XYZ file of C-alpha atoms in Angstrom:
744
model
C 0.129 0.032 -0.043
C 1.150 3.318 -0.874
C 1.323 5.882 1.867
C 1.773 9.502 2.200
C 3.621 10.943 4.867
C 1.491 12.750 7.726
C 1.156 16.386 7.920
C 1.432 17.132 11.655
C -0.250 20.266 12.965
C 2.005 22.702 14.824
C 1.313 21.811 18.517
C 2.003 25.375 19.549
C -0.534 26.724 17.005
C -3.173 24.108 18.369
C -2.539 25.322 21.841
C -2.567 28.967 20.813
C -5.952 28.498 18.907
C -7.411 26.855 22.093
C -6.118 30.049 24.116
C -7.777 32.197 21.687
C -11.012 30.100 22.470
C -10.667 30.845 26.089
C -9.917 34.597 25.586
C -13.037 34.845 23.281
C -15.129 33.351 26.212
C -14.373 36.294 28.443
C -16.971 38.025 26.447
C -19.502 35.916 28.065
C -18.545 37.144 31.678
C -20.085 40.614 32.752
C -17.608 43.498 33.130
C -15.712 44.124 36.207
C -17.785 46.480 38.582
C -17.240 48.424 41.933
C -18.140 46.511 44.957
C -21.326 47.956 45.764
C -23.908 46.192 47.615
C -26.854 46.388 44.769
C -24.298 44.774 42.162
C -23.309 42.160 44.509
C -26.696 41.096 45.073
C -27.486 40.800 41.481
C -24.434 38.683 40.636
C -25.321 36.277 43.384
C -28.689 36.116 42.107
C -27.482 35.322 38.694
C -25.068 32.433 40.040
C -28.190 31.244 41.907
C -29.825 30.826 38.533
C -27.054 28.957 36.943
C -26.991 26.510 40.015
C -30.666 25.679 39.707
C -30.370 24.800 36.035
C -27.185 22.941 36.287
C -28.863 20.410 38.767
C -30.745 18.801 35.805
C -28.352 19.746 32.992
C -27.063 16.896 30.855
C -23.638 17.995 31.935
C -21.673 20.208 34.113
C -18.489 21.618 33.713
C -16.519 21.928 36.936
C -14.405 25.012 37.718
C -11.933 22.916 39.514
C -11.180 20.551 36.629
C -7.570 20.210 35.487
C -8.534 18.423 32.277
C -11.705 18.259 29.899
C -14.489 17.012 32.322
C -18.401 16.781 32.103
C -20.426 15.831 35.222
C -23.830 14.144 34.650
C -25.711 15.123 37.946
C -28.200 12.990 39.673
C -31.327 15.258 38.724
C -30.562 14.621 35.132
C -30.314 10.770 35.784
C -33.519 10.816 37.854
C -35.597 12.792 35.107
C -34.411 11.525 31.989
C -32.831 8.238 32.211
C -35.056 5.196 32.592
C -34.547 3.399 35.907
C -33.684 0.115 34.174
C -30.972 1.768 31.948
C -27.298 0.640 31.924
C -24.528 2.893 32.482
C -23.912 3.494 28.639
C -27.374 5.150 28.389
C -26.292 7.579 31.329
C -23.292 9.261 29.458
C -24.370 9.102 25.770
C -25.048 13.050 25.506
C -21.523 13.900 26.485
C -19.080 15.528 24.428
C -16.997 12.984 22.232
C -19.013 10.046 23.625
C -20.650 7.549 21.308
C -22.628 4.951 22.770
C -25.134 2.712 21.044
C -27.444 -0.251 22.230
C -29.124 -1.987 19.236
C -31.795 -3.780 21.657
C -33.039 -0.266 22.618
C -32.030 2.191 25.141
C -30.872 0.899 28.149
C -31.778 -2.822 26.924
C -28.918 -5.175 26.158
C -25.427 -4.343 26.202
C -23.683 -1.509 24.357
C -22.180 -2.702 21.181
C -20.269 0.605 20.704
C -19.000 2.701 23.453
C -16.134 5.194 22.344
C -14.597 8.275 23.862
C -12.707 10.566 21.538
C -12.177 7.452 19.354
C -10.904 5.358 21.992
C -12.930 2.101 22.494
C -14.097 0.500 25.595
C -10.953 -1.255 27.003
C -8.748 1.664 26.058
C -10.189 4.018 28.838
C -10.891 3.578 32.266
C -14.484 2.877 33.892
C -14.673 3.046 37.819
C -17.535 2.355 40.254
C -17.320 4.602 43.363
C -13.588 5.262 42.354
C -12.802 1.751 42.098
C -11.488 0.743 38.446
C -12.828 -2.423 37.190
C -12.787 -4.495 33.800
C -12.888 -7.870 32.060
C -9.595 -9.899 32.669
C -8.835 -10.353 29.002
C -8.833 -6.904 27.735
C -10.884 -4.673 30.336
C -13.822 -4.453 28.406
C -17.256 -4.127 29.983
C -20.537 -6.017 29.412
C -22.838 -2.919 30.410
C -26.015 -5.340 30.573
C -24.626 -7.189 33.226
C -23.761 -4.606 35.513
C -25.254 -1.666 37.796
C -28.346 0.238 36.887
C -29.460 4.003 36.505
C -31.652 3.868 39.677
C -28.658 2.974 41.950
C -26.341 5.878 40.490
C -25.877 9.305 41.826
C -23.575 10.767 39.383
C -21.481 10.095 36.347
C -18.278 11.843 35.474
C -16.681 11.756 31.895
C -13.062 12.654 32.286
C -11.595 13.142 28.680
C -8.023 12.453 29.601
C -5.456 10.200 31.560
C -5.950 12.423 34.651
C -3.221 13.309 37.231
C -0.905 10.918 38.966
C -3.518 10.100 41.592
C -6.000 8.861 38.908
C -5.598 5.042 39.328
C -6.594 2.407 36.626
C -5.198 0.011 34.100
C -6.455 2.014 30.938
C -6.435 5.832 32.194
C -4.751 5.692 28.657
C -8.021 7.276 26.840
C -9.811 8.817 29.812
C -12.116 7.777 32.554
C -15.937 7.133 32.677
C -16.619 7.384 36.476
C -20.019 6.294 38.082
C -20.879 7.052 41.638
C -23.506 5.426 43.594
C -26.146 7.520 45.187
C -25.994 8.706 48.748
C -28.585 6.956 51.221
C -31.224 9.618 52.451
C -31.203 11.387 55.606
C -35.017 10.719 55.846
C -36.856 7.257 56.229
C -38.878 6.240 53.547
C -40.088 3.329 51.048
C -40.239 3.739 47.123
C -41.881 1.713 44.636
C -41.358 2.179 41.000
C -42.217 0.530 37.730
C -41.593 0.951 34.032
C -43.882 -0.348 31.365
C -43.242 0.239 27.497
C -42.261 -0.739 24.137
C -41.100 -4.197 23.153
C -43.091 -5.389 26.192
C -40.773 -3.945 28.458
C -41.726 -4.317 32.138
C -39.679 -3.181 35.279
C -40.591 -3.179 38.742
C -38.652 -2.304 41.900
C -38.548 -1.149 45.308
C -36.179 0.774 47.684
C -36.215 1.178 51.578
C -34.386 3.938 53.114
C -33.690 3.869 56.854
C -32.867 7.510 57.182
C -30.236 8.195 59.916
C -29.985 5.789 62.834
C -27.327 4.129 65.049
C -26.286 2.000 62.293
C -25.888 4.508 59.668
C -27.745 5.931 56.561
C -28.735 2.629 54.674
C -30.891 1.880 51.398
C -31.488 -1.426 49.860
C -32.895 -1.632 46.351
C -34.237 -4.547 44.250
C -35.204 -4.293 40.552
C -36.499 -6.915 38.111
C -36.768 -6.034 34.355
C -37.979 -8.102 31.416
C -38.179 -7.353 27.601
C -38.501 -8.554 24.189
C -36.209 -6.000 22.857
C -36.270 -4.126 19.889
C -34.433 -6.811 17.842
C -36.368 -9.901 17.036
C -35.670 -12.785 19.201
C -33.391 -10.815 21.491
C -35.543 -11.363 24.725
C -33.772 -10.370 28.012
C -34.263 -10.596 31.766
C -32.642 -8.703 34.528
C -32.438 -8.635 38.419
C -30.329 -6.122 40.380
C -29.875 -5.946 44.038
C -28.069 -3.014 45.633
C -27.262 -2.116 49.403
C -25.326 0.867 50.712
C -24.522 2.133 54.383
C -22.727 5.120 55.161
C -21.759 5.204 58.984
C -20.382 8.117 60.633
C -17.775 6.914 63.490
C -17.064 10.010 65.605
C -16.623 13.388 64.037
C -13.477 12.077 62.039
C -14.291 8.917 60.492
C -16.694 7.523 58.060
C -17.220 4.016 56.961
C -19.055 2.884 53.779
C -20.175 -0.465 53.008
C -21.612 -1.361 49.521
C -22.874 -4.900 48.400
C -24.489 -5.450 44.788
C -25.712 -8.400 42.601
C -26.678 -8.727 39.214
C -28.125 -11.393 37.149
C -29.410 -11.153 33.710
C -30.273 -13.457 30.813
C -30.447 -12.566 27.140
C -30.520 -14.110 23.544
C -27.189 -12.593 21.864
C -27.112 -11.074 18.461
C -24.471 -10.611 16.281
C -25.515 -8.143 13.796
C -27.246 -8.070 10.227
C -26.049 -8.499 6.729
C -27.654 -5.828 4.192
C -29.503 -8.634 2.432
C -31.184 -9.747 5.681
C -31.787 -6.185 6.611
C -33.782 -5.806 3.178
C -35.567 -8.843 3.516
C -36.693 -9.040 7.265
C -36.310 -5.426 8.245
C -34.105 -3.312 10.374
C -35.111 -4.786 13.612
C -34.001 -8.194 12.471
C -31.864 -9.860 15.068
C -32.447 -13.690 15.559
C -34.906 -15.854 13.865
C -37.200 -18.636 14.689
C -36.297 -21.135 12.151
C -34.533 -24.238 13.928
C -32.936 -25.385 10.791
C -30.912 -22.066 10.420
C -27.930 -21.055 12.797
C -29.794 -17.634 13.493
C -32.342 -19.420 15.689
C -32.828 -17.624 18.797
C -32.918 -20.363 21.038
C -29.454 -21.300 19.824
C -27.850 -18.111 21.522
C -28.785 -18.093 25.254
C -26.488 -16.152 27.485
C -26.392 -16.221 31.396
C -24.543 -13.303 33.257
C -24.075 -12.669 36.987
C -21.770 -9.949 38.650
C -21.199 -8.427 42.130
C -19.469 -5.627 43.396
C -18.680 -5.306 47.044
C -16.514 -3.020 49.163
C -15.622 -1.265 52.462
C -14.305 2.195 52.375
C -12.645 3.872 55.608
C -12.330 7.651 55.265
C -10.510 9.352 58.270
C -8.900 12.486 59.471
C -5.982 11.180 61.072
C -4.825 14.568 62.375
C -5.787 18.279 61.305
C -3.909 17.763 58.319
C -3.790 14.277 57.247
C -6.486 12.400 55.598
C -6.743 8.674 54.979
C -9.143 7.174 52.337
C -8.799 3.277 52.084
C -11.118 0.944 50.149
C -10.915 -2.781 50.097
C -13.047 -4.414 47.626
C -13.936 -7.543 45.499
C -15.877 -7.974 42.318
C -16.849 -11.061 40.325
C -18.083 -11.685 36.753
C -19.472 -14.830 35.233
C -20.803 -15.473 31.834
C -22.169 -18.854 30.676
C -23.307 -19.292 27.363
C -23.912 -21.403 24.249
C -24.273 -20.214 20.851
C -24.291 -21.294 17.168
C -21.016 -21.041 15.120
C -22.583 -17.724 13.416
C -25.808 -16.260 14.816
C -26.334 -13.780 12.038
C -26.445 -16.741 9.389
C -30.127 -17.396 8.442
C -29.339 -19.672 5.522
C -30.220 -23.228 6.367
C -27.734 -24.558 3.810
C -24.814 -23.229 6.160
C -24.829 -25.988 8.601
C -23.281 -29.453 9.376
C -21.092 -31.016 12.234
C -18.266 -33.412 11.696
C -17.095 -35.774 14.383
C -13.753 -37.069 15.081
C -12.257 -39.518 17.535
C -9.286 -38.963 20.097
C -6.937 -39.807 17.353
C -8.076 -37.075 15.075
C -9.896 -39.404 12.565
C -13.069 -38.476 11.020
C -15.782 -40.892 12.207
C -19.178 -39.044 10.882
C -20.505 -36.122 9.381
C -24.289 -34.987 9.887
C -24.887 -32.291 7.024
C -28.006 -30.692 8.728
C -26.849 -30.504 12.302
C -26.356 -26.900 13.733
C -22.664 -26.177 14.869
C -21.818 -24.368 17.858
C -20.136 -24.059 21.030
C -20.445 -24.056 24.583
C -18.390 -21.824 26.835
C -17.898 -20.324 30.165
C -15.906 -17.221 31.479
C -15.459 -16.442 35.216
C -13.196 -14.027 36.869
C -12.802 -12.783 40.721
C -11.038 -9.565 41.578
C -9.764 -8.626 44.829
C -8.166 -5.303 45.632
C -7.183 -2.376 47.889
C -6.800 1.315 47.097
C -4.840 3.438 49.760
C -4.676 6.997 49.462
C -3.185 9.851 51.944
C -3.372 13.575 51.909
C -1.574 15.782 53.892
C -2.735 19.428 53.669
C -0.039 22.058 54.085
C 0.004 25.773 53.827
C 1.488 25.756 50.590
C -0.527 22.709 48.990
C -1.558 19.173 49.305
C 1.076 16.169 49.172
C -0.893 13.192 48.030
C 0.483 9.464 48.125
C -1.074 6.141 47.530
C -1.152 2.648 45.969
C -3.718 0.761 44.318
C -3.555 -3.115 44.149
C -5.500 -5.340 42.135
C -5.641 -9.078 41.658
C -7.884 -11.047 38.990
C -8.113 -14.663 38.762
C -9.667 -15.564 35.607
C -10.817 -19.276 34.259
C -12.152 -19.687 30.611
C -13.081 -22.501 28.516
C -14.848 -23.123 25.253
C -15.950 -26.500 23.707
C -17.556 -27.500 20.316
C -21.237 -28.369 20.231
C -23.894 -29.972 18.434
C -27.156 -28.079 18.957
C -29.252 -30.728 16.910
C -28.140 -33.741 19.053
C -27.164 -31.836 22.488
C -23.739 -33.113 22.675
C -20.155 -31.774 22.698
C -18.185 -32.418 19.571
C -14.745 -33.746 19.278
C -12.935 -32.102 16.782
C -9.879 -32.866 14.312
C -7.257 -32.261 16.990
C -8.878 -34.960 19.282
C -10.562 -33.070 21.733
C -14.024 -30.773 22.209
C -11.723 -27.932 23.632
C -10.974 -25.082 21.380
C -9.318 -23.349 24.629
C -9.184 -23.864 28.346
C -6.821 -21.644 30.410
C -6.431 -19.952 33.683
C -5.182 -16.299 33.749
C -3.869 -14.473 36.737
C -3.448 -10.821 36.555
C -1.609 -8.497 39.221
C -1.417 -4.854 39.024
C 0.691 -2.583 41.561
C -0.110 1.096 41.153
C 1.680 3.542 43.667
C 1.876 7.186 43.091
C 2.759 10.478 44.481
C 1.425 14.010 43.588
C 1.947 17.553 44.761
C -0.733 20.113 44.358
C 1.216 23.154 44.668
C -0.592 26.432 45.408
C 1.842 28.845 43.877
C -0.575 31.736 44.291
C -4.103 31.986 45.591
C -5.087 31.681 41.819
C -2.507 29.350 40.420
C -1.964 25.611 41.206
C 0.697 23.450 39.687
C 0.049 19.714 40.145
C 3.248 17.385 39.390
C 3.245 13.802 40.218
C 4.120 10.116 38.652
C 2.663 6.952 39.062
C 4.370 3.692 38.374
C 2.202 0.760 36.996
C 3.374 -2.700 37.096
C 1.303 -5.212 35.533
C 1.722 -9.129 35.347
C -0.217 -11.571 33.275
C 0.405 -15.245 34.004
C -1.172 -17.719 31.678
C -1.677 -21.303 32.495
C -3.199 -22.971 29.566
C -4.400 -26.592 29.188
C -5.195 -25.719 25.603
C -4.162 -22.422 24.464
C -6.405 -20.584 21.802
C -4.209 -21.685 18.683
C -4.596 -24.439 16.284
C -3.975 -26.845 16.991
C -5.071 -26.075 20.898
C -1.612 -26.734 22.753
C -0.465 -26.259 26.494
C 1.117 -22.812 27.530
C 2.749 -21.595 30.481
C 3.809 -17.936 30.189
C 4.147 -14.947 32.404
C 5.054 -11.331 31.383
C 5.541 -8.381 33.562
C 5.132 -4.714 32.219
C 6.350 -1.849 34.062
C 6.014 1.739 33.175
C 6.429 5.242 35.058
C 3.736 7.757 34.108
C 4.739 11.207 34.836
C 2.016 14.263 34.629
C 1.739 17.783 35.236
C -1.257 20.012 35.195
C -1.795 23.710 35.998
C -5.218 25.233 37.040
C -5.663 28.950 37.015
C -8.468 31.249 38.258
C -8.850 33.785 36.133
C -11.300 35.705 38.069
C -14.510 34.313 39.812
C -16.435 31.815 37.942
C -13.591 31.514 35.125
C -10.769 28.985 35.270
C -8.362 27.669 32.747
C -6.169 24.554 32.790
C -3.549 22.927 30.999
C -2.225 19.232 31.259
C 0.602 17.090 29.964
C 0.467 13.290 30.843
C 1.673 9.972 29.752
C -0.745 7.081 29.263
C -0.176 3.336 29.440
C -2.049 0.284 28.496
C -0.601 -3.301 28.955
C -1.381 -5.827 26.137
C -4.532 -7.780 26.148
C -4.312 -11.492 26.280
C -4.760 -12.081 22.734
C -1.068 -11.622 22.414
C -0.087 -14.581 24.244
C -2.987 -16.674 22.421
C -0.841 -17.456 19.264
C 1.467 -20.105 18.238
C 4.445 -17.780 18.102
C 4.416 -15.170 20.815
C 6.326 -12.027 19.705
C 7.804 -9.276 22.149
C 5.181 -6.848 22.479
C 5.526 -3.458 23.858
C 2.654 -1.630 25.920
C 0.704 0.953 23.975
C 1.502 4.374 25.286
C 0.293 7.803 24.774
C 1.472 11.419 25.380
C -1.575 13.674 25.917
C -1.531 17.498 25.918
C -4.676 19.499 26.631
C -5.621 22.929 27.495
C -8.954 24.213 28.175
C -11.121 26.542 30.346
C -14.512 26.591 32.393
C -16.923 29.167 33.009
C -19.870 29.682 35.223
C -20.686 33.421 35.151
C -23.950 35.208 34.813
C -26.306 32.758 33.096
C -23.789 30.974 31.266
C -21.901 27.707 31.856
C -19.335 26.919 29.222
C -16.487 24.526 28.771
C -13.941 24.483 25.724
C -10.781 22.639 25.264
C -8.133 21.251 22.715
C -6.520 17.950 22.687
C -3.282 16.486 20.880
C -2.510 12.719 21.856
C 0.329 10.858 20.441
C -0.291 7.365 20.510
C 2.585 4.969 20.101
C 3.195 1.109 19.918
C -0.109 0.337 18.194
C -0.852 -3.293 18.595
C -1.956 -5.429 15.337
C -1.761 -8.877 13.767
C 0.866 -9.955 11.439
C 1.453 -13.155 9.618
C 4.767 -15.126 10.580
C 6.915 -15.205 7.566
C 7.216 -18.515 5.859
C 4.236 -19.817 7.676
C 0.367 -19.462 7.944
C 0.509 -18.376 11.434
C -0.240 -14.894 12.891
C 1.150 -13.152 15.669
C 0.894 -9.605 17.206
C 3.395 -6.715 16.408
C 3.777 -3.063 17.401
C 3.061 -0.637 14.776
C 3.991 3.132 14.864
C 0.732 4.431 16.110
C -1.675 7.121 15.595
C -2.456 10.749 16.176
C -5.308 11.791 18.158
C -6.695 15.633 18.216
C -9.739 17.636 18.447
C -11.784 20.609 19.976
C -14.657 20.146 22.360
C -17.336 22.699 23.307
C -20.114 22.565 25.821
C -22.375 25.215 27.019
C -25.723 26.011 28.850
C -27.556 29.205 28.913
C -30.288 29.706 31.711
C -33.231 31.694 30.066
C -35.049 31.493 33.753
C -34.232 29.689 37.032
C -36.288 26.931 35.448
C -35.849 26.878 31.741
C -32.408 26.476 30.040
C -30.901 25.729 26.706
C -27.834 23.013 26.408
C -25.419 22.339 23.582
C -21.993 20.581 23.042
C -19.916 19.675 20.039
C -16.677 18.112 19.252
C -14.236 17.589 16.166
C -12.207 14.427 16.848
C -9.525 13.379 14.305
C -7.636 10.063 14.660
C -5.517 9.014 12.026
C -2.769 6.472 11.808
C 0.790 7.806 11.517
C 2.312 7.802 8.222
C -1.014 7.498 6.151
C -4.352 9.061 6.234
C -6.367 6.065 7.482
C -8.781 6.837 10.021
C -8.948 4.891 13.119
C -12.005 2.656 13.161
C -15.074 3.694 15.105
C -13.993 7.304 15.482
C -16.988 9.762 14.711
C -15.324 12.770 12.915
C -17.702 14.996 14.766
C -20.629 14.972 17.192
C -23.249 17.399 18.485
C -25.889 17.634 21.206
C -28.551 20.132 21.705
C -31.619 20.343 23.926
C -33.904 22.345 26.171
C -34.737 21.675 29.904
C -37.447 22.638 32.013
C -37.610 22.087 35.899
C -40.508 23.737 37.693
C -40.586 24.388 41.449
C -44.359 23.491 40.976
C -43.323 19.968 39.870
C -43.550 19.658 35.943
C -40.315 19.031 34.140
C -39.352 18.370 30.646
C -36.432 17.895 28.470
C -35.973 17.493 24.662
C -32.445 16.515 23.582
C -31.014 15.523 20.526
C -27.612 14.307 19.101
C -25.966 13.822 15.722
C -22.998 11.580 15.427
C -20.859 12.226 12.375
C -19.295 9.687 9.934
C -16.787 7.217 10.633
C -15.364 3.857 9.287
C -15.943 0.376 10.830
C -12.563 -0.908 9.794
C -9.243 0.450 9.491
C -6.766 -2.569 8.676
C -6.793 -6.135 7.191
C -4.228 -8.639 6.785
C -2.732 -8.731 3.316
C -3.374 -11.921 1.616
C 0.110 -12.037 -0.087
C 2.560 -10.428 2.609
C 0.498 -11.505 5.615
C 1.207 -7.954 6.927
C -1.094 -5.239 8.219
C -2.949 -3.489 5.338
C -4.379 -0.120 6.490
C -7.184 1.086 4.652
C -10.700 2.341 5.597
C -13.877 0.507 4.877
C -17.430 0.331 5.702
C -18.230 3.932 6.102
C -21.083 4.638 8.635
C -23.037 7.861 7.683
C -24.340 10.681 10.149
C -27.155 9.490 12.533
C -29.387 11.955 14.306
C -31.617 10.690 17.079
C -33.671 12.902 19.676
C -35.088 11.856 23.087
C -38.075 13.320 25.078
C -38.816 13.043 28.771
C -41.791 14.826 30.520
C -43.016 14.208 34.333
C -44.542 15.699 37.333
C -43.535 15.419 40.866
C -46.451 15.700 43.185
C -45.266 16.294 46.640
C -46.855 15.739 50.152
C -50.210 14.378 49.086
C -51.186 13.086 52.497
C -51.462 9.454 53.511
C -47.876 9.208 54.047
C -47.247 9.883 50.377
C -44.100 12.118 50.157
C -43.468 11.968 46.379
C -45.655 10.542 43.650
C -43.902 11.002 40.066
C -45.348 9.869 36.870
C -43.009 10.286 33.797
C -42.728 9.652 30.064
C -39.497 8.917 28.313
C -39.740 8.830 24.428
C -36.488 7.416 22.812
C -35.831 8.236 19.080
C -38.701 10.438 19.098
C -38.629 11.080 15.004
C -38.405 7.146 14.527
C -35.058 7.449 12.857
C -33.887 4.110 10.942
C -30.449 4.111 10.222
C -27.338 1.871 10.010
C -25.100 2.985 12.957
C -22.499 0.609 13.387
C -20.204 -2.058 12.097
C -20.369 -5.565 13.530
C -17.733 -7.723 11.592
C -18.269 -10.089 8.879
C -20.399 -13.169 8.347
C -18.182 -16.342 8.525
C -19.977 -18.270 5.774
C -20.270 -15.503 3.139
C -17.734 -12.733 4.238
C -20.582 -10.304 3.971
C -20.589 -6.994 6.185
C -22.480 -7.249 9.478
C -24.029 -4.052 11.021
C -26.185 -2.634 13.834
C -28.879 -0.427 13.386
C -30.622 2.468 15.238
C -33.560 1.058 17.485
C -36.972 2.520 16.457
C -38.951 4.902 18.426
C -39.640 3.777 22.206
C -42.097 4.866 24.606
C -41.621 4.211 28.494
C -44.089 5.195 31.169
C -42.477 5.301 34.786
C -44.273 5.679 38.053
C -42.399 6.179 41.288
C -44.306 6.391 44.512
C -42.501 7.204 48.070
C -43.973 7.256 51.208
C -42.848 6.866 54.824
């Protein structure tokens, strides 16, 4: 392939452009005035207006941020997100975030979740400050985790953070989710959802209020749905407990325990031919003679998340924050060899004996597999802060240990038996994987002046992967016992400056690090692979002045050691190699204007550019631009309303393949996805103190994709039998009625 040298932008010019944006925002702030009482009162009133509308905003821009940050407040989650929704639905309106769930909003797992073009497993996801992710590559099954009703806040940090930002993949940023704080008042809440695709949800929450045992709540929720896609039925049960106990005046202990179970029939995408034949909600079929039969795709998930957190003021200046935790994930599933294949001719199962000799072939049997994946994580986060007159000294360490067991065996759906393959075993893989992470850090928040803070720091990540495989994922399956440790210091420095009250600016330079996934070990010839790394450069500003909230930033990310597959010379085997990398750069803007203390307008926009070095090939699944706009109304009398639309610009589903002749990566874009616009509407009424111990009764209506847009919105790979491209589509219009009743 002929490539052209990349024309890199001048970094200084990029940063100067961002500074110009920050200076232009000064026009939003009122001019300085003499300190007379009437003017001060007027300014306080204006700030109060901003604070009121920000409670229900899709996103808030914090003035204290040291990198581009968007906070989704509890009011927005409560009023605009269906209680049964998964975490991807909570952040989908934020700048540079693209999330889509083809089975419907809040239903099924997110098939696409990207941040600035970095994909799930390339950025951090935390729950109450604890990083977590799948043991293989850090991805997340959103439908098997916590639900919106139990969350109090979501935070999108578009950058690697400072040295005290822990996690295995701060590489591309952090999506942080916080559970809600137990109420100070006792109460019992019953709530339910009924809506499109026979979706039914019911839940109950008990709040103890403040007692000698702390402030506790327990929530249980059960959801069933047929889903938007045909045959994609799902069921889900969630339990959540939280207790916050104050021990004296200096110590707080928090206990959290959660458990989640879900069942679903898993889809794999749709070809254009089936899309035209069956409609854009085609998922799985009802023909037992074809691989796409829905009963051939059952998946059962279970997960839990439990921790105990101690926060204590050891002295007047020294604070301790320690969290010991465990979380687990299990996925037991069966599936046909290709759930997207609706052609009854693409079937057949061949049996072999233990010596690898063919013994029988059944031409009409359905081929498939039975698999199981389980991991359990134990860890601890220790943070110490010493507040001195000239700043805060922070130090700590994060320890995380994951034990992972997985296996997969060939299966004949027609006969209901395991299938011995040509290598003499039903197993395609069977292994145990142990991952150990140590991440100490030290950071200094130096208050150079009352307005300027410099934050230098460094953390060191040490990640060890130990693989013990009876059958490694190779052909033929073979034993493997292998260990590799990756250690890397990650320095960072940030500056935060208060220009004037309500207007701040920041700059950041930080190194990101991501250890290789387990895939690099699952080849016949293991190559020496370096961790992927980034150098991140960002500047930005945040404004909360008058009736305005504004955030603007520019970023430039140098991504090195990109990992891709390559053919071993002289063989048909593939291995993994490091490529040169990619350049990510862009501009992001987010703003809200309060028309009144109840009515506001919101908008954000992002330009995201991600191309591989030394060529003009776009990184796959990176929307080139996105924009969100909306109107929110939140009346003191109880009525609330919002209408929010988001357009996701074009992107490519594929960026490289393996050249058939050379066996080397061939970078080229394919499967262009065109822009897609969808809009959601929410309306509800909070009825307070109705008597008969009814504290709050809130009926609400949530309409998703209100204009009933039907478009292809994602690439899902290719079909094994035909090589045809598979796609995801936008779920059609949905209507969900919700009712919440709280009494005491």
